[in-house]
mmCIF file of C-alpha atoms (C1' of nucleotides) and ligand atoms in Angstrom:
data_model
loop_
_atom_site.group_PDB
_atom_site.id
_atom_site.type_symbol
_atom_site.label_atom_id
_atom_site.label_comp_id
_atom_site.label_asym_id
_atom_site.label_seq_id
_atom_site.Cartn_x
_atom_site.Cartn_y
_atom_site.Cartn_z
ATOM 1 C CA MET A 271 3.828 11.969 -20.954
ATOM 2 C CA ASP A 272 0.087 10.990 -20.399
ATOM 3 C CA TRP A 273 -0.945 8.025 -18.627
ATOM 4 C CA LYS A 274 -1.849 6.166 -22.014
ATOM 5 C CA ASN A 275 1.438 6.259 -23.600
ATOM 6 C CA THR A 276 3.259 5.445 -20.213
ATOM 7 C CA MET A 277 0.895 2.157 -20.061
ATOM 8 C CA THR A 278 0.851 1.187 -23.429
ATOM 9 C CA ARG A 279 4.862 1.575 -23.528
ATOM 10 C CA LEU A 280 5.552 -0.839 -20.641
ATOM 11 C CA GLY A 281 3.109 -3.313 -22.365
ATOM 12 C CA TYR A 282 -0.136 -2.442 -20.457
ATOM 13 C CA ARG A 283 -3.286 -2.164 -21.679
ATOM 14 C CA ILE A 284 -6.220 0.379 -22.072
ATOM 15 C CA SER A 285 -9.089 -1.073 -21.098
ATOM 16 C CA GLU A 286 -12.267 0.397 -20.180
ATOM 17 C CA PRO A 287 -12.231 0.064 -16.323
ATOM 18 C CA ARG A 288 -8.586 1.604 -16.672
ATOM 19 C CA LYS A 289 -10.006 4.704 -18.302
ATOM 20 C CA LYS A 290 -12.957 5.017 -16.118
ATOM 21 C CA ILE A 291 -11.153 4.709 -12.835
ATOM 22 C CA MET A 292 -8.623 7.558 -14.064
ATOM 23 C CA GLU A 293 -11.509 9.636 -15.219
ATOM 24 C CA VAL A 294 -12.671 9.532 -11.500
ATOM 25 C CA LEU A 295 -9.392 10.420 -10.191
ATOM 26 C CA GLU A 296 -8.920 12.917 -12.773
ATOM 27 C CA GLY A 297 -12.021 14.880 -11.643
ATOM 28 C CA ALA A 298 -11.306 14.531 -7.917
ATOM 29 C CA GLU A 299 -9.608 17.051 -5.860
ATOM 30 C CA VAL A 300 -9.478 14.871 -2.783
ATOM 31 C CA ALA A 301 -7.644 11.498 -2.048
ATOM 32 C CA LEU A 302 -10.493 8.726 -2.533
ATOM 33 C CA SER A 303 -10.247 5.151 -1.382
ATOM 34 C CA PRO A 304 -10.551 2.159 -3.324
ATOM 35 C CA GLN A 305 -14.243 1.893 -2.150
ATOM 36 C CA GLN A 306 -14.810 5.629 -3.000
ATOM 37 C CA ILE A 307 -13.832 5.187 -6.219
ATOM 38 C CA HIS A 308 -16.305 2.220 -6.641
ATOM 39 C CA GLN A 309 -18.510 3.983 -5.623
ATOM 40 C CA GLN A 310 -18.282 6.738 -7.878
ATOM 41 C CA LEU A 311 -18.204 4.534 -10.708
ATOM 42 C CA GLU A 312 -21.672 2.957 -9.576
ATOM 43 C CA HIS A 313 -23.213 6.722 -9.480
ATOM 44 C CA LYS A 314 -22.200 7.115 -12.997
ATOM 45 C CA GLY A 315 -23.671 3.862 -13.980
ATOM 46 C CA PHE A 316 -20.306 1.880 -14.994
ATOM 47 C CA ASP A 317 -20.503 -1.401 -13.215
ATOM 48 C CA ILE A 318 -16.775 -2.233 -12.670
ATOM 49 C CA GLY A 319 -15.797 -4.818 -9.821
ATOM 50 C CA LEU A 320 -14.097 -3.405 -6.998
ATOM 51 C CA VAL A 321 -11.480 -5.923 -7.244
ATOM 52 C CA SER A 322 -10.451 -4.365 -10.245
ATOM 53 C CA VAL A 323 -10.481 -1.020 -8.632
ATOM 54 C CA TYR A 324 -7.703 -2.672 -6.630
ATOM 55 C CA ARG A 325 -5.708 -4.298 -8.968
ATOM 56 C CA THR A 326 -5.942 -1.184 -11.167
ATOM 57 C CA LEU A 327 -4.765 1.231 -8.319
ATOM 58 C CA ASP A 328 -2.248 -0.937 -7.160
ATOM 59 C CA LEU A 329 -1.025 -0.928 -10.928
ATOM 60 C CA LEU A 330 -1.160 2.730 -11.517
ATOM 61 C CA THR A 331 0.838 3.596 -8.085
ATOM 62 C CA SER A 332 3.625 1.017 -9.046
ATOM 63 C CA LEU A 333 3.824 3.106 -12.186
ATOM 64 C CA GLU A 334 3.628 6.424 -10.224
ATOM 65 C CA LEU A 335 1.316 7.370 -11.863
ATOM 66 C CA VAL A 336 -0.876 7.762 -8.609
ATOM 67 C CA THR A 337 0.149 8.298 -5.401
ATOM 68 C CA VAL A 338 -0.834 6.945 -1.819
ATOM 69 C CA VAL A 339 -1.970 9.635 0.872
ATOM 70 C CA TYR A 340 -1.958 8.738 4.312
ATOM 71 C CA ASP A 341 -4.905 10.488 6.471
ATOM 72 C CA PRO A 342 -4.744 9.602 9.779
ATOM 73 C CA GLU A 343 -8.670 10.051 10.224
ATOM 74 C CA ARG A 344 -9.531 7.760 6.791
ATOM 75 C CA ASN A 345 -8.369 5.124 4.888
ATOM 76 C CA PRO A 346 -5.147 5.355 2.705
ATOM 77 C CA GLY A 347 -6.177 7.633 -0.193
ATOM 78 C CA TYR A 348 -4.632 7.680 -3.991
ATOM 79 C CA VAL A 349 -4.330 10.861 -5.900
ATOM 80 C CA LEU A 350 -3.081 11.688 -9.279
ATOM 81 C CA SER A 351 0.512 12.237 -9.452
ATOM 82 C CA SER A 352 1.776 14.721 -11.795
ATOM 83 C CA THR A 353 5.422 14.499 -12.986
ATOM 84 C CA GLY A 354 8.331 15.328 -11.220
ATOM 85 C CA HIS A 355 9.034 15.645 -7.232
ATOM 86 C CA HIS A 356 6.052 16.183 -5.593
ATOM 87 C CA HIS A 357 3.731 16.039 -2.297
ATOM 88 C CA HIS A 358 0.481 16.769 -0.785
ATOM 89 C CA ILE A 359 -0.803 19.151 1.464
ATOM 90 C CA ILE A 360 -4.593 17.532 3.165
ATOM 91 C CA CYS A 361 -6.846 19.544 4.479
ATOM 92 C CA GLN A 362 -8.189 18.223 7.879
ATOM 93 C CA LYS A 363 -11.497 19.668 7.461
ATOM 94 C CA CYS A 364 -12.893 18.746 4.267
ATOM 95 C CA HIS A 365 -9.843 16.381 3.350
ATOM 96 C CA LYS A 366 -8.714 18.064 -0.036
ATOM 97 C CA ALA A 367 -5.522 17.124 -1.507
ATOM 98 C CA MET A 368 -3.229 19.851 -3.227
ATOM 99 C CA GLU A 369 0.039 19.146 -4.647
ATOM 100 C CA PHE A 370 2.845 21.221 -4.274
ATOM 101 C CA SER A 371 6.543 20.930 -5.578
ATOM 102 C CA GLY A 372 9.010 18.865 -3.579
ATOM 103 C CA THR A 373 12.317 20.232 -4.973
ATOM 104 C CA ASP A 374 15.245 20.337 -2.474
ATOM 105 C CA ASP A 375 12.641 20.398 0.443
ATOM 106 C CA ILE A 376 14.712 18.603 2.548
ATOM 107 C CA GLU A 377 18.162 17.919 1.559
ATOM 108 C CA GLU A 378 20.071 19.015 4.699
ATOM 109 C CA LEU A 379 17.570 17.447 6.771
ATOM 110 C CA ILE A 380 18.702 14.156 5.016
ATOM 111 C CA HIS A 381 22.128 14.773 5.241
ATOM 112 C CA ARG A 382 22.096 15.407 9.030
ATOM 113 C CA VAL A 383 20.147 12.319 9.730
ATOM 114 C CA GLU A 384 22.308 10.500 7.687
ATOM 115 C CA ALA A 385 25.464 11.569 9.544
ATOM 116 C CA GLU A 386 23.334 10.706 13.106
ATOM 117 C CA THR A 387 21.750 7.581 12.037
ATOM 118 C CA SER A 388 24.244 6.081 9.495
ATOM 119 C CA PHE A 389 21.172 5.162 7.288
ATOM 120 C CA GLN A 390 21.514 5.252 3.696
ATOM 121 C CA VAL A 391 18.110 7.631 2.878
ATOM 122 C CA ARG A 392 16.728 6.509 -0.300
ATOM 123 C CA ASP A 393 13.143 7.914 0.122
ATOM 124 C CA HIS A 394 10.988 10.097 1.876
ATOM 125 C CA LEU A 395 7.599 10.649 2.664
ATOM 126 C CA LEU A 396 6.220 14.157 3.464
ATOM 127 C CA GLN A 397 2.808 15.676 3.744
ATOM 128 C CA LEU A 398 1.563 18.567 5.201
ATOM 129 C CA PHE A 399 -2.063 19.006 7.302
ATOM 130 C CA GLY A 400 -3.881 21.878 7.634
ATOM 131 C CA ILE A 401 -6.906 24.221 6.260
ATOM 132 C CA CYS A 402 -7.718 24.886 2.849
ATOM 133 C CA PRO A 403 -8.763 28.322 2.056
ATOM 134 C CA GLU A 404 -12.089 27.713 1.327
ATOM 135 C CA CYS A 405 -12.450 26.141 4.744
ATOM 136 C CA LEU A 406 -10.842 28.987 6.420
ATOM 137 C CA ASN A 407 -13.424 30.839 5.329
ATOM 138 C CA THR A 408 -16.134 28.906 6.576
ATOM 139 C CA LEU A 409 -14.386 29.056 10.008
ATOM 140 C CA ASN A 410 -13.909 33.145 9.802
ATOM 141 C CA ASP A 411 -17.771 33.383 8.850
ATOM 142 C CA ARG A 412 -18.689 31.330 11.517
ATOM 143 C CA GLY A 413 -16.513 32.930 13.991
ATOM 144 C CA ASP A 414 -14.849 29.384 14.681
ATOM 145 C CA LYS A 415 -11.447 29.253 16.265
ATOM 146 C CA MET B 89 6.984 12.833 32.034
ATOM 147 C CA ASP B 90 6.339 8.927 32.520
ATOM 148 C CA TRP B 91 3.266 7.445 30.546
ATOM 149 C CA LYS B 92 2.280 6.245 33.668
ATOM 150 C CA ASN B 93 2.003 9.967 35.247
ATOM 151 C CA THR B 94 0.531 11.110 31.876
ATOM 152 C CA MET B 95 -2.345 8.414 32.104
ATOM 153 C CA THR B 96 -3.112 8.782 35.676
ATOM 154 C CA ARG B 97 -3.283 12.460 35.174
ATOM 155 C CA LEU B 98 -5.879 12.194 32.741
ATOM 156 C CA GLY B 99 -7.807 9.857 34.814
ATOM 157 C CA TYR B 100 -6.945 6.942 32.811
ATOM 158 C CA ARG B 101 -6.141 3.720 34.693
ATOM 159 C CA ILE B 102 -2.931 1.671 34.490
ATOM 160 C CA SER B 103 -4.116 -1.870 34.142
ATOM 161 C CA GLU B 104 -2.334 -5.005 33.675
ATOM 162 C CA PRO B 105 -3.242 -5.010 29.437
ATOM 163 C CA ARG B 106 -2.029 -1.720 29.101
ATOM 164 C CA LYS B 107 1.192 -2.124 31.095
ATOM 165 C CA LYS B 108 2.129 -5.391 29.033
ATOM 166 C CA ILE B 109 1.859 -3.445 25.900
ATOM 167 C CA MET B 110 3.940 -0.767 27.258
ATOM 168 C CA GLU B 111 6.483 -3.006 27.715
ATOM 169 C CA VAL B 112 6.533 -4.615 24.406
ATOM 170 C CA LEU B 113 6.636 -1.151 22.706
ATOM 171 C CA GLU B 114 9.586 -0.477 24.921
ATOM 172 C CA GLY B 115 11.625 -3.529 24.073
ATOM 173 C CA ALA B 116 10.864 -3.215 20.025
ATOM 174 C CA GLU B 117 13.051 -1.591 17.822
ATOM 175 C CA VAL B 118 10.771 -2.198 15.261
ATOM 176 C CA ALA B 119 7.529 -0.405 14.377
ATOM 177 C CA LEU B 120 4.569 -3.278 15.260
ATOM 178 C CA SER B 121 1.536 -3.661 14.284
ATOM 179 C CA PRO B 122 -1.435 -4.872 16.324
ATOM 180 C CA GLN B 123 -0.912 -8.132 15.612
ATOM 181 C CA GLN B 124 2.242 -8.592 16.215
ATOM 182 C CA ILE B 125 1.847 -7.367 19.469
ATOM 183 C CA HIS B 126 -0.676 -9.547 20.146
ATOM 184 C CA GLN B 127 1.654 -12.112 19.112
ATOM 185 C CA GLN B 128 4.415 -11.119 21.598
ATOM 186 C CA LEU B 129 2.337 -10.689 24.150
ATOM 187 C CA GLU B 130 1.355 -14.717 23.690
ATOM 188 C CA HIS B 131 4.539 -15.789 23.787
ATOM 189 C CA LYS B 132 5.161 -14.177 26.747
ATOM 190 C CA GLY B 133 2.811 -16.019 28.160
ATOM 191 C CA PHE B 134 0.120 -12.921 28.338
ATOM 192 C CA ASP B 135 -3.271 -13.793 27.679
ATOM 193 C CA ILE B 136 -4.313 -10.249 26.389
ATOM 194 C CA GLY B 137 -7.218 -10.005 24.026
ATOM 195 C CA LEU B 138 -6.390 -8.691 20.483
ATOM 196 C CA VAL B 139 -9.202 -6.040 20.867
ATOM 197 C CA SER B 140 -7.467 -4.533 24.138
ATOM 198 C CA VAL B 141 -4.629 -4.037 21.941
ATOM 199 C CA TYR B 142 -6.549 -2.084 19.366
ATOM 200 C CA ARG B 143 -7.863 -0.138 22.093
ATOM 201 C CA THR B 144 -4.944 0.693 24.058
ATOM 202 C CA LEU B 145 -2.924 1.510 20.918
ATOM 203 C CA ASP B 146 -5.621 4.126 19.903
ATOM 204 C CA LEU B 147 -5.669 5.611 23.310
ATOM 205 C CA LEU B 148 -1.816 5.890 23.394
ATOM 206 C CA THR B 149 -1.797 7.296 19.896
ATOM 207 C CA SER B 150 -4.574 9.922 20.697
ATOM 208 C CA LEU B 151 -2.407 10.685 23.939
ATOM 209 C CA GLU B 152 0.420 11.058 21.609
ATOM 210 C CA LEU B 153 2.679 8.653 23.713
ATOM 211 C CA VAL B 154 3.082 6.355 20.243
ATOM 212 C CA THR B 155 3.230 7.325 16.867
ATOM 213 C CA VAL B 156 2.178 5.601 13.717
ATOM 214 C CA VAL B 157 4.444 4.897 11.362
ATOM 215 C CA TYR B 158 3.604 4.156 7.288
ATOM 216 C CA ASP B 159 5.537 1.977 5.761
ATOM 217 C CA PRO B 160 4.142 1.021 2.359
ATOM 218 C CA GLU B 161 4.636 -2.650 2.291
ATOM 219 C CA ARG B 162 3.488 -3.727 5.547
ATOM 220 C CA ASN B 163 0.552 -2.611 7.960
ATOM 221 C CA PRO B 164 0.672 0.780 9.752
ATOM 222 C CA GLY B 165 3.458 0.127 12.826
ATOM 223 C CA TYR B 166 3.185 1.677 15.968
ATOM 224 C CA VAL B 167 6.401 2.988 18.001
ATOM 225 C CA LEU B 168 7.105 4.508 21.421
ATOM 226 C CA SER B 169 7.097 8.304 20.920
ATOM 227 C CA SER B 170 9.337 10.612 22.893
ATOM 228 C CA THR B 171 8.774 13.840 23.984
ATOM 229 C CA GLY B 172 9.538 16.883 21.718
ATOM 230 C CA HIS B 173 9.156 17.194 17.849
ATOM 231 C CA HIS B 174 10.498 14.150 16.408
ATOM 232 C CA HIS B 175 10.437 11.625 12.922
ATOM 233 C CA HIS B 176 11.258 8.338 12.247
ATOM 234 C CA ILE B 177 13.487 6.786 9.471
ATOM 235 C CA ILE B 178 12.448 3.182 8.620
ATOM 236 C CA CYS B 179 14.933 0.407 6.986
ATOM 237 C CA GLN B 180 13.423 -0.845 3.768
ATOM 238 C CA LYS B 181 15.065 -3.992 4.501
ATOM 239 C CA CYS B 182 14.499 -5.193 8.224
ATOM 240 C CA HIS B 183 11.716 -2.670 8.798
ATOM 241 C CA LYS B 184 13.652 -1.257 11.984
ATOM 242 C CA ALA B 185 11.989 2.420 12.779
ATOM 243 C CA MET B 186 14.688 5.032 14.389
ATOM 244 C CA GLU B 187 13.747 8.319 15.778
ATOM 245 C CA PHE B 188 15.319 11.680 14.556
ATOM 246 C CA SER B 189 14.845 14.889 16.196
ATOM 247 C CA GLY B 190 12.904 17.542 13.867
ATOM 248 C CA THR B 191 13.387 20.891 14.916
ATOM 249 C CA ASP B 192 13.003 23.227 12.776
ATOM 250 C CA ASP B 193 13.256 20.620 9.837
ATOM 251 C CA ILE B 194 11.151 22.099 7.172
ATOM 252 C CA GLU B 195 9.940 25.343 8.267
ATOM 253 C CA GLU B 196 11.231 27.331 5.029
ATOM 254 C CA LEU B 197 9.242 24.594 3.130
ATOM 255 C CA ILE B 198 5.971 25.203 5.426
ATOM 256 C CA HIS B 199 5.980 29.167 5.058
ATOM 257 C CA ARG B 200 6.781 28.647 0.799
ATOM 258 C CA VAL B 201 3.534 26.141 0.724
ATOM 259 C CA GLU B 202 1.395 28.423 2.912
ATOM 260 C CA ALA B 203 2.250 31.075 0.361
ATOM 261 C CA GLU B 204 1.745 29.133 -2.920
ATOM 262 C CA THR B 205 -1.658 27.296 -1.910
ATOM 263 C CA SER B 206 -2.949 29.519 1.119
ATOM 264 C CA PHE B 207 -3.667 26.566 3.262
ATOM 265 C CA GLN B 208 -2.604 27.221 6.966
ATOM 266 C CA VAL B 209 -0.525 24.520 7.920
ATOM 267 C CA ARG B 210 -0.895 22.832 11.248
ATOM 268 C CA ASP B 211 0.549 19.538 11.197
ATOM 269 C CA HIS B 212 3.259 17.250 9.146
ATOM 270 C CA LEU B 213 4.382 13.729 8.596
ATOM 271 C CA LEU B 214 7.786 13.376 7.304
ATOM 272 C CA GLN B 215 9.094 9.785 7.537
ATOM 273 C CA LEU B 216 12.450 8.858 5.741
ATOM 274 C CA PHE B 217 13.455 5.559 4.170
ATOM 275 C CA GLY B 218 16.200 3.675 3.491
ATOM 276 C CA ILE B 219 18.886 0.761 4.575
ATOM 277 C CA CYS B 220 20.032 0.764 8.333
ATOM 278 C CA PRO B 221 24.032 0.370 9.112
ATOM 279 C CA GLU B 222 23.304 -3.511 9.812
ATOM 280 C CA CYS B 223 21.886 -4.143 6.594
ATOM 281 C CA LEU B 224 24.062 -2.066 4.403
ATOM 282 C CA ASN B 225 26.861 -4.378 6.187
ATOM 283 C CA THR B 226 24.756 -7.898 4.833
ATOM 284 C CA LEU B 227 24.361 -5.892 1.444
ATOM 285 C CA ASN B 228 28.202 -5.170 1.070
ATOM 286 C CA ASP B 229 29.392 -8.328 2.891
ATOM 287 C CA ARG B 230 26.834 -9.968 -0.146
ATOM 288 C CA GLY B 231 28.136 -7.831 -2.716
ATOM 289 C CA ASP B 232 24.455 -6.951 -3.480
ATOM 290 C CA LYS B 233 23.896 -3.745 -4.941
ATOM 291 C "C1'" DT C 281 -7.289 -3.024 54.635
ATOM 292 C "C1'" DT C 282 -11.806 -3.423 52.565
ATOM 293 C "C1'" DC C 283 -15.652 -1.831 49.713
ATOM 294 C "C1'" DC C 284 -17.545 0.631 46.295
ATOM 295 C "C1'" DT C 285 -17.831 2.756 41.722
ATOM 296 C "C1'" DT C 286 -17.014 2.439 37.278
ATOM 297 C "C1'" DA C 287 -13.316 2.375 33.838
ATOM 298 C "C1'" DT C 288 -11.526 -1.609 31.321
ATOM 299 C "C1'" DT C 289 -11.219 -6.070 29.792
ATOM 300 C "C1'" DG C 290 -12.237 -10.511 27.168
ATOM 301 C "C1'" DA C 291 -15.309 -13.108 24.205
ATOM 302 C "C1'" DA C 292 -18.083 -13.095 20.591
ATOM 303 C "C1'" DA C 293 -20.201 -11.734 16.585
ATOM 304 C "C1'" DA C 294 -20.538 -8.364 12.831
ATOM 305 C "C1'" DA C 295 -18.549 -4.873 9.801
ATOM 306 C "C1'" DG C 296 -14.855 -3.480 6.725
ATOM 307 C "C1'" DT C 297 -10.884 -4.321 3.774
ATOM 308 C "C1'" DT C 298 -7.724 -6.913 0.930
ATOM 309 C "C1'" DT C 299 -6.010 -10.767 -2.063
ATOM 310 C "C1'" DA C 300 -6.885 -15.374 -4.369
ATOM 311 C "C1'" DT C 301 -8.455 -18.258 -7.729
ATOM 312 C "C1'" DC C 302 -10.004 -19.141 -12.377
ATOM 313 C "C1'" DA C 303 -13.237 -19.234 -16.633
ATOM 314 C "C1'" DA C 304 -14.693 -15.282 -19.709
ATOM 315 C "C1'" DT C 305 -14.194 -11.234 -21.611
ATOM 316 C "C1'" DA C 306 -11.989 -7.706 -24.799
ATOM 317 C "C1'" DA C 307 -7.443 -4.905 -26.120
ATOM 318 C "C1'" DG C 308 -4.191 -4.682 -29.307
ATOM 319 C "C1'" DC C 309 -2.159 -6.634 -32.906
ATOM 320 C "C1'" DA C 310 -1.002 -9.281 -37.397
ATOM 321 C "C1'" DT D 53 -11.504 -10.023 -39.328
ATOM 322 C "C1'" DG D 54 -9.575 -13.056 -36.387
ATOM 323 C "C1'" DC D 55 -5.947 -14.862 -32.813
ATOM 324 C "C1'" DT D 56 -3.442 -14.276 -28.486
ATOM 325 C "C1'" DT D 57 -3.438 -13.415 -23.990
ATOM 326 C "C1'" DA D 58 -3.696 -9.298 -20.652
ATOM 327 C "C1'" DT D 59 -7.261 -8.433 -18.298
ATOM 328 C "C1'" DT D 60 -11.628 -8.421 -16.144
ATOM 329 C "C1'" DG D 61 -15.528 -9.917 -12.881
ATOM 330 C "C1'" DA D 62 -17.699 -13.598 -9.977
ATOM 331 C "C1'" DT D 63 -17.122 -15.909 -5.809
ATOM 332 C "C1'" DA D 64 -14.733 -17.294 -2.124
ATOM 333 C "C1'" DA D 65 -11.377 -16.954 1.529
ATOM 334 C "C1'" DA D 66 -8.087 -14.011 4.658
ATOM 335 C "C1'" DC D 67 -7.298 -10.729 7.172
ATOM 336 C "C1'" DT D 68 -8.259 -6.102 9.859
ATOM 337 C "C1'" DT D 69 -10.953 -3.338 12.742
ATOM 338 C "C1'" DT D 70 -15.056 -1.961 15.117
ATOM 339 C "C1'" DT D 71 -19.100 -3.042 18.055
ATOM 340 C "C1'" DT D 72 -21.819 -4.784 21.985
ATOM 341 C "C1'" DC D 73 -22.285 -6.168 26.534
ATOM 342 C "C1'" DA D 74 -21.504 -9.011 30.803
ATOM 343 C "C1'" DA D 75 -17.782 -9.989 33.514
ATOM 344 C "C1'" DT D 76 -13.669 -8.075 36.116
ATOM 345 C "C1'" DA D 77 -10.031 -5.581 38.274
ATOM 346 C "C1'" DA D 78 -8.448 -0.299 39.175
ATOM 347 C "C1'" DG D 79 -8.382 2.668 42.281
ATOM 348 C "C1'" DG D 80 -10.019 6.293 45.717
ATOM 349 C "C1'" DA D 81 -12.557 6.142 49.944
ATOM 350 C "C1'" DA D 82 -14.346 4.897 54.490
HETATM 351 ZN ZN1 ZN E 534 -10.617 21.994 3.310
HETATM 352 ZN ZN1 ZN E 535 10.495 15.634 -1.372
HETATM 353 ZN ZN1 ZN E 536 17.793 -2.905 8.192
HETATM 354 ZN ZN1 ZN E 537 8.621 17.960 11.858
#
DNA sequence: TTCCTTATTGAAAAAGTTTATCAATAAGCA
DNA sequence: TGCTTATTGATAAACTTTTTCAATAAGGAA
């Protein structure tokens, strides 16, 4: 299901700002902050208010069409989310965000923690951090560690 | 190893503000934002600048003496980290943060993702969200879902 | 203990991020 | 094509975080 269908089905309008913002997200392989998205829009010549970027991201996030990614060294970033259970791995060098499927990833752990803590687990946040293949090459070429 | 030893060993001083801030963190079972910590200090009659709270938290975090916890509905919070590999489970109702040990939690997953993505995994962020035992009781008493 | 060096603090301001308000605009339907 | 109303942009306010720098105090040396 395409994002336009999802939004239409739920009674939201497909406005120009929303289209442009989605285009930016679709073209990004790095998680982008509201400011970064706003800047990219400016570069492309679209005069869309930063406030609308915030509002659109909030909406898209609540509809689970985009996902928030936490990167300790940056502001929270937004990436397109595909359907299903997914998480992200983020490059600590170039901050590229890549998705991986999350099926059954931590079932056992969740059961163990429920038993240990008596919490009822309802959701989880899982992200991996590391070095992407491209950055690994750069590091190797330079002989860095 | 006690936090004072760690800091002394690394050449940092054990100042009053740092002691007070650690006391607040030691007494907290909820992840606290810089502002919340500052308010608790005020209540206790300690006149410590908010700026020092920020600085101290940054330092403690960099030394891995405290851990940042992400809660989608709140500002990032800080909790004391004990030694070893740990993660946190956060109550979506009262925001209590509880630690659980993370040994071997996602070894397999990491290997799978490394194979799939060619990333070299170096770190991970894992948090569980749910309802704590106390809040579960409250919900049951009230007959809420 | 007292003195000295310098890491650390507090105050104030600046910078940056996010939310609120409301009239003007435009999306989508009839 | 016109109507209804969700959405936008502009502005301002609120809130969070960082910077700067002189004054203070932690902790080692005497
Ligand atoms: Zn990279
Ligand atoms: Zn998962
Ligand atoms: Zn609770
Ligand atoms: Zn772990």
